Short mmCIF file of C-alpha atoms in Angstrom, two decimals:
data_model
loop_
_atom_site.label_atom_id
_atom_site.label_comp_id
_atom_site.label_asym_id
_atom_site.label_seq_id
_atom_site.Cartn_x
_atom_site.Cartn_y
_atom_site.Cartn_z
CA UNK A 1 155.13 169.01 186.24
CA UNK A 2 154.51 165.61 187.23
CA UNK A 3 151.49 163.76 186.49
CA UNK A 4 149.88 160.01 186.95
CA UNK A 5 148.86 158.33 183.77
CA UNK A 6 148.61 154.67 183.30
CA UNK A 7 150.05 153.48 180.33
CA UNK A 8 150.64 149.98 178.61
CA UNK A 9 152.66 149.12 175.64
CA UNK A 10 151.88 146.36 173.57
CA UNK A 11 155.05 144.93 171.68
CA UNK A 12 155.58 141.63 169.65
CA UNK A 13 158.51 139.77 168.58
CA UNK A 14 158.22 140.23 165.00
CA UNK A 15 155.82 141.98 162.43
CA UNK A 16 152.00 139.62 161.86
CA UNK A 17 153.00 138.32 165.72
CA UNK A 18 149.23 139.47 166.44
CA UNK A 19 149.57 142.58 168.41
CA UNK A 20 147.10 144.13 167.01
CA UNK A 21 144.22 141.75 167.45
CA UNK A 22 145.49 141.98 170.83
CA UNK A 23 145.78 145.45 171.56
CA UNK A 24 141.96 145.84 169.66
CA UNK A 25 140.83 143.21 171.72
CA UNK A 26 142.37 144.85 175.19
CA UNK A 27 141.41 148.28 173.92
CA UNK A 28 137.26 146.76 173.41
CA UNK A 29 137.41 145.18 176.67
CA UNK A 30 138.48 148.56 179.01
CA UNK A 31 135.66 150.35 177.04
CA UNK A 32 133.26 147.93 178.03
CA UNK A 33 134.40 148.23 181.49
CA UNK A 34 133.64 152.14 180.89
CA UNK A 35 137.33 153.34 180.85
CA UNK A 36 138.12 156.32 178.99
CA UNK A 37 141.47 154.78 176.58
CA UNK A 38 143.32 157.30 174.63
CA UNK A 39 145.45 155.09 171.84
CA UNK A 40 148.82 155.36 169.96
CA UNK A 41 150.71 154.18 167.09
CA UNK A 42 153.90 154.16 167.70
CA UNK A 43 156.19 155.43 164.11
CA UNK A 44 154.59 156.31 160.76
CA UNK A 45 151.64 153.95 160.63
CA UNK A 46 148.17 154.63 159.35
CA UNK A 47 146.04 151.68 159.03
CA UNK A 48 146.81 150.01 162.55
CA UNK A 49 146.25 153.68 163.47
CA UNK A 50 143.04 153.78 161.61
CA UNK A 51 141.71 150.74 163.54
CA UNK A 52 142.71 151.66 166.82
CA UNK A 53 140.73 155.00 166.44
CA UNK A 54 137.71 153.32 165.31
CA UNK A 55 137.61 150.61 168.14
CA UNK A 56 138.45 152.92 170.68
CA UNK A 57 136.05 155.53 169.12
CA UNK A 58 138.99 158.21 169.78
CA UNK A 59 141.48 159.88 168.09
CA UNK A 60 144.75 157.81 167.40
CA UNK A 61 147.75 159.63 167.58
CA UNK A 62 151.16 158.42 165.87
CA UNK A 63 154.44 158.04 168.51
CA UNK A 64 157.55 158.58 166.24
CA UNK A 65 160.83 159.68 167.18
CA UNK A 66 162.08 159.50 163.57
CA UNK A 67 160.04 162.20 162.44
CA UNK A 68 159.71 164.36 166.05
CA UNK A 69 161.92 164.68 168.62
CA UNK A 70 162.11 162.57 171.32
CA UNK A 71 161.07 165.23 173.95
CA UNK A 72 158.12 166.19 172.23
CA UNK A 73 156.98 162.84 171.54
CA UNK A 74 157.06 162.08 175.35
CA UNK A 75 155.62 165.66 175.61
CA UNK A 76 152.79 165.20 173.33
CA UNK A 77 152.07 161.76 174.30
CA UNK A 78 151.31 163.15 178.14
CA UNK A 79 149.36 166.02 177.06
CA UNK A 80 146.74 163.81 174.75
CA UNK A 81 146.77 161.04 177.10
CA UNK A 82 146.65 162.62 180.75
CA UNK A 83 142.86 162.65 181.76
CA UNK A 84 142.15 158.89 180.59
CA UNK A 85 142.18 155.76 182.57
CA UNK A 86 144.40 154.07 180.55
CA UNK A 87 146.98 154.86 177.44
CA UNK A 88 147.22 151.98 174.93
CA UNK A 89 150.37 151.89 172.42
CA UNK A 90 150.51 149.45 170.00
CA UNK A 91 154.48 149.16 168.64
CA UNK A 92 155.52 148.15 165.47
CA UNK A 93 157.41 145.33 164.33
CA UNK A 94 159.35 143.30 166.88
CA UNK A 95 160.06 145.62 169.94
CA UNK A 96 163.88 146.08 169.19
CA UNK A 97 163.43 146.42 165.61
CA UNK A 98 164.92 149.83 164.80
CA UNK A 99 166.90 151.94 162.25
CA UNK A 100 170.24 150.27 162.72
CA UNK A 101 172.09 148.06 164.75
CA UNK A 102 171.80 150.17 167.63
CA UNK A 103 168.29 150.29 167.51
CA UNK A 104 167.24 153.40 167.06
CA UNK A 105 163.84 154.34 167.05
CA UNK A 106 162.46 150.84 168.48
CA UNK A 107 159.43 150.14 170.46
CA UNK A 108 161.73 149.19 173.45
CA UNK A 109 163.08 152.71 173.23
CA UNK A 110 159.78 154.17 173.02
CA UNK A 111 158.81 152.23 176.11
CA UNK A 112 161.53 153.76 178.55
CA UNK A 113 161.03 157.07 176.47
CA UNK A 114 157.49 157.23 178.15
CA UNK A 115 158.22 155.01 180.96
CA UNK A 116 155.99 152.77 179.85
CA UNK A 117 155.78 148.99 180.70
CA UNK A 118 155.51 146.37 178.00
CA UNK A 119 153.42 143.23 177.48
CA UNK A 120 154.59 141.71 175.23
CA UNK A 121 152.54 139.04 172.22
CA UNK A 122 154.19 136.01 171.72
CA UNK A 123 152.99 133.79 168.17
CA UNK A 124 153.37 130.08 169.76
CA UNK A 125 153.32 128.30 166.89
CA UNK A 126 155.79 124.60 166.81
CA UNK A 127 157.12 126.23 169.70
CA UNK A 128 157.10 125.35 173.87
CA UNK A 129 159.97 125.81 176.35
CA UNK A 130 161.71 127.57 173.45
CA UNK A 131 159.74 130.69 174.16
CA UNK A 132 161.00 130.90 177.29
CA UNK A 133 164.44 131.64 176.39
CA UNK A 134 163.15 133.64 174.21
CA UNK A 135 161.41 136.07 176.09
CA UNK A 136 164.37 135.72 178.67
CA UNK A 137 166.44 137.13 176.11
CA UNK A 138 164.51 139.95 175.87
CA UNK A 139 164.25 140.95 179.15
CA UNK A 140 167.88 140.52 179.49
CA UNK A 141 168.99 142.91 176.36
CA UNK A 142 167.91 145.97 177.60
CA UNK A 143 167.52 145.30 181.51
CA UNK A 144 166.16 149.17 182.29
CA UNK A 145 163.00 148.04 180.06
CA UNK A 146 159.92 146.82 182.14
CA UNK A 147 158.36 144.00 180.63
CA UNK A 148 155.42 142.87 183.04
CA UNK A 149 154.00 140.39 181.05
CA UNK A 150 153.17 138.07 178.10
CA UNK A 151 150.22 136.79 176.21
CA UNK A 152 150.41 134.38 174.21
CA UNK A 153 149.26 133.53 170.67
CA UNK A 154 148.08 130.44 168.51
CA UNK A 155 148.20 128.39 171.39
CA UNK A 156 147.14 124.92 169.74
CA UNK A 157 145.53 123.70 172.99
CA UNK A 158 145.15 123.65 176.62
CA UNK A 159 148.11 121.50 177.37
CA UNK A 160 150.67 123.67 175.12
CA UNK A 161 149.11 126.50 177.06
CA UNK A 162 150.31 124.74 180.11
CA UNK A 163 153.89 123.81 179.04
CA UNK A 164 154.60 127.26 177.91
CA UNK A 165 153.40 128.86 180.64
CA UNK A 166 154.52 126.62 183.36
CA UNK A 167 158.49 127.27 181.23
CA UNK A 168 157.96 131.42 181.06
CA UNK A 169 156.71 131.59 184.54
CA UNK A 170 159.43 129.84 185.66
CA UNK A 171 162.30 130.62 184.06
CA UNK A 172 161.37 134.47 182.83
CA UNK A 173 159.79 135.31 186.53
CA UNK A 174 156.90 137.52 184.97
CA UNK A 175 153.59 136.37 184.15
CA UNK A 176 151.38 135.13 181.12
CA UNK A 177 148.40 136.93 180.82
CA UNK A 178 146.52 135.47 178.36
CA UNK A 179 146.99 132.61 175.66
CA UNK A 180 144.67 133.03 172.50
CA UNK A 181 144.34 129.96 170.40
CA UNK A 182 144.42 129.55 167.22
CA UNK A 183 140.77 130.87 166.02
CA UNK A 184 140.39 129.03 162.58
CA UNK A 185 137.84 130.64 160.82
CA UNK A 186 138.34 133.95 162.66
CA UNK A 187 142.12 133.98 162.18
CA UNK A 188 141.52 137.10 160.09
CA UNK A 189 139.08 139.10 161.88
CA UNK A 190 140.13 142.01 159.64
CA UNK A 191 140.88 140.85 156.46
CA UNK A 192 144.78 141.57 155.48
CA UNK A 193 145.41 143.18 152.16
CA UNK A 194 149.04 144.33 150.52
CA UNK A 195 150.52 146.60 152.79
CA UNK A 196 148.43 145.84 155.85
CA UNK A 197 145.10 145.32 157.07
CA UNK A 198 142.15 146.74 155.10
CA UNK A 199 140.91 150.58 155.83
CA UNK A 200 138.13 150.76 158.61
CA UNK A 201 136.18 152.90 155.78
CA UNK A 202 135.77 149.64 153.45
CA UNK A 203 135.32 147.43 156.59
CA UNK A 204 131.45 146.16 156.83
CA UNK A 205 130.18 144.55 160.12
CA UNK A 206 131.92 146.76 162.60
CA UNK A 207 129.35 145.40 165.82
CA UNK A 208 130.34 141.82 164.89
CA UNK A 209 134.20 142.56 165.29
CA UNK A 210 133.86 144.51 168.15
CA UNK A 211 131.69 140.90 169.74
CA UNK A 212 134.22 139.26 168.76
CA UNK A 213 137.15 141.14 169.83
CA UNK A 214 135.20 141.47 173.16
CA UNK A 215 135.17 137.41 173.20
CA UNK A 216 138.90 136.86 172.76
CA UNK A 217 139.25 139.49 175.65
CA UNK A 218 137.06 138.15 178.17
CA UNK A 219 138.17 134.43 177.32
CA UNK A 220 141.54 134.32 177.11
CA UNK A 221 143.12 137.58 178.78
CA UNK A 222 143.59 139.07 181.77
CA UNK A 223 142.15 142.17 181.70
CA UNK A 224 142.56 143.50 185.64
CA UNK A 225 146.18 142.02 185.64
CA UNK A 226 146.42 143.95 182.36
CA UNK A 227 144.79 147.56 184.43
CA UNK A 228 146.92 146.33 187.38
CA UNK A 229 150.15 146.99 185.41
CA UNK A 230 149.01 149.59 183.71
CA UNK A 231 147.96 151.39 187.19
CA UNK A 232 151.45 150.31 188.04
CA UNK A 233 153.24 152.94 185.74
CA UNK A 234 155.87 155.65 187.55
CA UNK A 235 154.97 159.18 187.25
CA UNK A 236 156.09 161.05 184.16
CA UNK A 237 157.23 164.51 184.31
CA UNK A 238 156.97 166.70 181.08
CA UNK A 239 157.29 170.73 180.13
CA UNK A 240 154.54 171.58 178.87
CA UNK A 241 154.02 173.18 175.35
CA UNK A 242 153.52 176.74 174.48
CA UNK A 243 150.25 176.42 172.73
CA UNK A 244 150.54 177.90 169.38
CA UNK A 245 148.31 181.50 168.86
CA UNK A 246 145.11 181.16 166.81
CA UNK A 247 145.91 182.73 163.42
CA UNK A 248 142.96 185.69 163.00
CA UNK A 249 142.68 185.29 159.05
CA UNK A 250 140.99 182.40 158.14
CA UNK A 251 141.78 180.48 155.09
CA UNK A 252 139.10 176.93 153.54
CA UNK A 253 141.04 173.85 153.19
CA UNK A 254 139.57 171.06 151.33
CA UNK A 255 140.89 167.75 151.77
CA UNK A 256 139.17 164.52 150.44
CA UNK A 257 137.32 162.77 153.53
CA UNK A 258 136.68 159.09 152.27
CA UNK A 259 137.05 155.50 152.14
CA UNK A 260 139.88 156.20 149.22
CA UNK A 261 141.82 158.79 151.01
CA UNK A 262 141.93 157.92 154.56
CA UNK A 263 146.13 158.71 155.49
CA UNK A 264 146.03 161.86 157.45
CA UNK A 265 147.85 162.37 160.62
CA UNK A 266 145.63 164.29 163.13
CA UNK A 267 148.72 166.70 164.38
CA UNK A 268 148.85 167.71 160.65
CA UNK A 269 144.86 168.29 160.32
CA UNK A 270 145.16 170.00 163.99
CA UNK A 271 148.53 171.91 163.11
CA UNK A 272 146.16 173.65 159.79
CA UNK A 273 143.55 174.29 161.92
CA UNK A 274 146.05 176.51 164.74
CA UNK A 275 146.98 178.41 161.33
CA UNK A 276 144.08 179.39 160.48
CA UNK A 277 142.58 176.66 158.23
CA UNK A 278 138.42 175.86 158.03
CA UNK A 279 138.87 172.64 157.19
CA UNK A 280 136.32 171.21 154.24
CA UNK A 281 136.02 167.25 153.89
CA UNK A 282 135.27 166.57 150.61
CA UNK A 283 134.36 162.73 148.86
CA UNK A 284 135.63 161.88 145.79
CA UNK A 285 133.57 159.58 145.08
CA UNK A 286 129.92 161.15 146.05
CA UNK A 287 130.83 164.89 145.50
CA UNK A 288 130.39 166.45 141.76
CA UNK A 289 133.06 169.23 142.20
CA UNK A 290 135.47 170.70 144.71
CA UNK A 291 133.43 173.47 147.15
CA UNK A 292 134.88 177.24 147.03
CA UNK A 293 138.15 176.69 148.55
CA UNK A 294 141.27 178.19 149.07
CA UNK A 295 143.66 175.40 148.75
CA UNK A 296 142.84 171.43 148.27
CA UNK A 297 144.83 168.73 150.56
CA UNK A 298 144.74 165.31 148.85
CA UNK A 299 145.95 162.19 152.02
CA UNK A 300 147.19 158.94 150.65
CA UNK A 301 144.93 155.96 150.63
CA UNK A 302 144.25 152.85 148.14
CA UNK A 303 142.38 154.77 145.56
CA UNK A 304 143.22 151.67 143.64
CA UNK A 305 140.66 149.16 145.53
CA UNK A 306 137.79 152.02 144.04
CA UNK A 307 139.72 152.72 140.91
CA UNK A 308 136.56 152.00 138.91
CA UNK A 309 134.03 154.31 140.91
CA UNK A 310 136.48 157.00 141.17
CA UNK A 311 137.14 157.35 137.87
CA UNK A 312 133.43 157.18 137.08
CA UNK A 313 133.56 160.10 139.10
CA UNK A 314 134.45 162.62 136.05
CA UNK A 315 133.30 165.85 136.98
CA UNK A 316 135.22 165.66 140.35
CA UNK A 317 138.45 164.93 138.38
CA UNK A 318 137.94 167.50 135.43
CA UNK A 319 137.06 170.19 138.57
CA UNK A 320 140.58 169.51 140.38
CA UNK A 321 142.25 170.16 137.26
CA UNK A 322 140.14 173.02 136.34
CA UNK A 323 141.36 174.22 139.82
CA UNK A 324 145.01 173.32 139.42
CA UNK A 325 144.90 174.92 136.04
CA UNK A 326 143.65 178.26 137.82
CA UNK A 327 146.52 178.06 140.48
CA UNK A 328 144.82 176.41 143.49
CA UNK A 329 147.43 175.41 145.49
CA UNK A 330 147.15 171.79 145.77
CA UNK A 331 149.55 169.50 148.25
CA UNK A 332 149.10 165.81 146.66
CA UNK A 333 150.46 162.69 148.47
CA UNK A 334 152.10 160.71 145.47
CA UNK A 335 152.08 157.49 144.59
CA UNK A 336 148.18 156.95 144.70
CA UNK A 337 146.81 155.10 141.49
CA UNK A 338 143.31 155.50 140.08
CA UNK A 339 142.28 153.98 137.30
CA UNK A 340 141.05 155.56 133.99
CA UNK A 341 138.91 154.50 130.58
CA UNK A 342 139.51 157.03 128.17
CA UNK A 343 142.33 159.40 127.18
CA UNK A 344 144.34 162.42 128.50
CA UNK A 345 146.26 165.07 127.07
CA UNK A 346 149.03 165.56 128.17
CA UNK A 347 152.15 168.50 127.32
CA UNK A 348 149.99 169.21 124.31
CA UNK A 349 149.44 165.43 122.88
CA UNK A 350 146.46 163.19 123.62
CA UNK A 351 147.43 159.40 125.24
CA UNK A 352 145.03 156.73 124.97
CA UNK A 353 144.56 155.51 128.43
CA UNK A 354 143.01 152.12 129.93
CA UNK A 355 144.51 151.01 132.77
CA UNK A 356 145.45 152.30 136.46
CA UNK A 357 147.56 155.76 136.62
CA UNK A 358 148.89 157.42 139.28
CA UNK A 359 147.27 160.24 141.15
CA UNK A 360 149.41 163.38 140.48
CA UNK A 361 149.32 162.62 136.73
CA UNK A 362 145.53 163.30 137.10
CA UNK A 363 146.48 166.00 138.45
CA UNK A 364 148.58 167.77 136.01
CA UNK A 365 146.78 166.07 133.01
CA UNK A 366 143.75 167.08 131.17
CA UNK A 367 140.70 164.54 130.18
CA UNK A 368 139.50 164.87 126.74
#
């Protein structure tokens, strides 16, 4: 089966290049147009994820050929996204950063895995003509990738606009399609934070960012050049899947819904659901106890940034291990910290605690 869908991927040359301002930016800018956008992620990512979702008020799904095979990626990726006006992938790192020296697993490959074409975000910092070669190099290194297009970033002024323009147009025959400048006190739209960008969940003044995303969009980018390509896109051909029979016995899953446990993939929530999972969001930090459940799912987050209110939160932590101690079956992401006041006993001796912990030991240890 062969079906239309336009499709853009967003690449950069490097990780922090600005992609994702851009791509949230792009992504506000079609809504307010009234396109439908479905979004992607492309590898294991769940913040970028998180904020694409909540821009484009959709459901973000993750593109990884590590994990999943390439055919159902491409698969996958036509079935969510066929019905919108436009498919939006944000890539990771720079767009031939892979696995190895081949480059497994890149952007690029994900791009001519879904025949997609790429624009891609160039910083411009201390740099002019320079970024010319540059981006000639990459349309050069793997010729049977379609990149359509660059934007620029950090541009320090209208006449470095001009010189680095004037050199990619030239020399790199494609075109620039926007040049954002360096926006001072708005540099950090989202506020970074170790590992990433903070959680939409702890993000206050959502209608502000989505102005000002709007603003960088309508100022400094193209945005029909930007549908033009996308329209532009081949036709992709895919099998599609067997859907998967509804199970008849249903089973209550509880998983914790909240601004501390925010890393689930959707396939995985979705994949439960096709097996016969009710699924029961839970917050643990509001909630008093775990609802009648059959099994508890616990995502992975930054329980650390709330360690204090969690922990407040006794009676939710003494009723998961109530529950673990009566054999719920409980799937844990490790590696989460919370932090505790207090002491736990633990393999039949009581620890003095004050500090942060991790997750699972909450889990298999007892408050006293």
């Amino acid at each position: 089966m062969s079906v239309r869908l336009p499709r853009l991927v967003i690449a950069g040359l490097s990780g922090d290049s600005g992609k994702t301002t851009v791509s949230l930016a792009i992504l506000s800018a079609l809504r307010e147009r009234g396109l439908t956008v479905s979004v992607f992620k492309k590898g294991p990512d769940y913040i970028d994820a998180a904020w694409l979702g909540a821009v484009g008020e959709a459901i973000c799904r993750n593109l990884d050929t590590y994990m999943v095979e390439p055919n159902i990626v491409r698969d996958r990726f036509i079935s969510t996204a066929v019905g919108s006006d436009f498919a939006l992938i944000e890539g990771n790192r720079g767009i031939f950063d892979g696995k190895d020296v081949e480059g497994s697993h890149t952007t690029a490959g994900l791009a001519k895995l879904i025949r997609a074409p790429v624009v891609l975000v160039v910083d411009a910092t201390k740099s002019t003509r320079t970024l010319a070669a540059v981006v000639s190099g990459c349309i050069s290194f793997e010729p049977e990738l379609t990149i359509a297009g660059v934007i620029l970033n950090k541009v320090a002024g209208d006449r470095h606009r001009k010189i680095i323009t004037a050199s990619i147009e030239k020399y790199c025959k494609i075109p620039v399609l926007g040049a954002v400048p360096k926006l001072g006190d708005d540099a950090s739209i989202i506020r970074g934070r170790h590992l990433g960008l903070v959680t939409p969940r702890e993000f206050a003044g959502r209608v502000e960012l989505n102005r000002k995303l709007r603003g960088i969009a309508e100022s400094f980018i193209d945005i029909d050049s930007i549908i033009d390509i996308a329209n532009g896109a081949g036709m992709l051909d895919t099998e599609s899947e067997k859907p998967m029979a509804e199970a008849a016995k249903r089973v209550r899953i509880g998983f914790f819904e909240d601004s501390v446990f925010t890393f689930y993939y959707p396939e995985n929530l979705e994949a439960l659901q096709r097996c016969g999972a009710d699924l029961i969001g839970i917050s643990s930090l509001d909630d008093d106890a775990l609802p009648e459940i059959d099994a508890l799912y616990i995502g992975g987050g930054f329980p650390e940034t709330q360690a204090r209110k969690l922990s407040a939160n006794r009676s939710m932590l003494q009723s998961v291990k109530t529950a673990a101690d009566n054999g719920l079956p409980i799937y844990a992401e490790c590696g989460g910290l919370i932090y505790l006041s207090g002491s736990l006993e633990w393999k039949g001796k009581a620890y003095p605690m004050a500090g942060v912990f991790p997750v699972d030991l909450i889990v298999h240890a007892k408050p006293v």
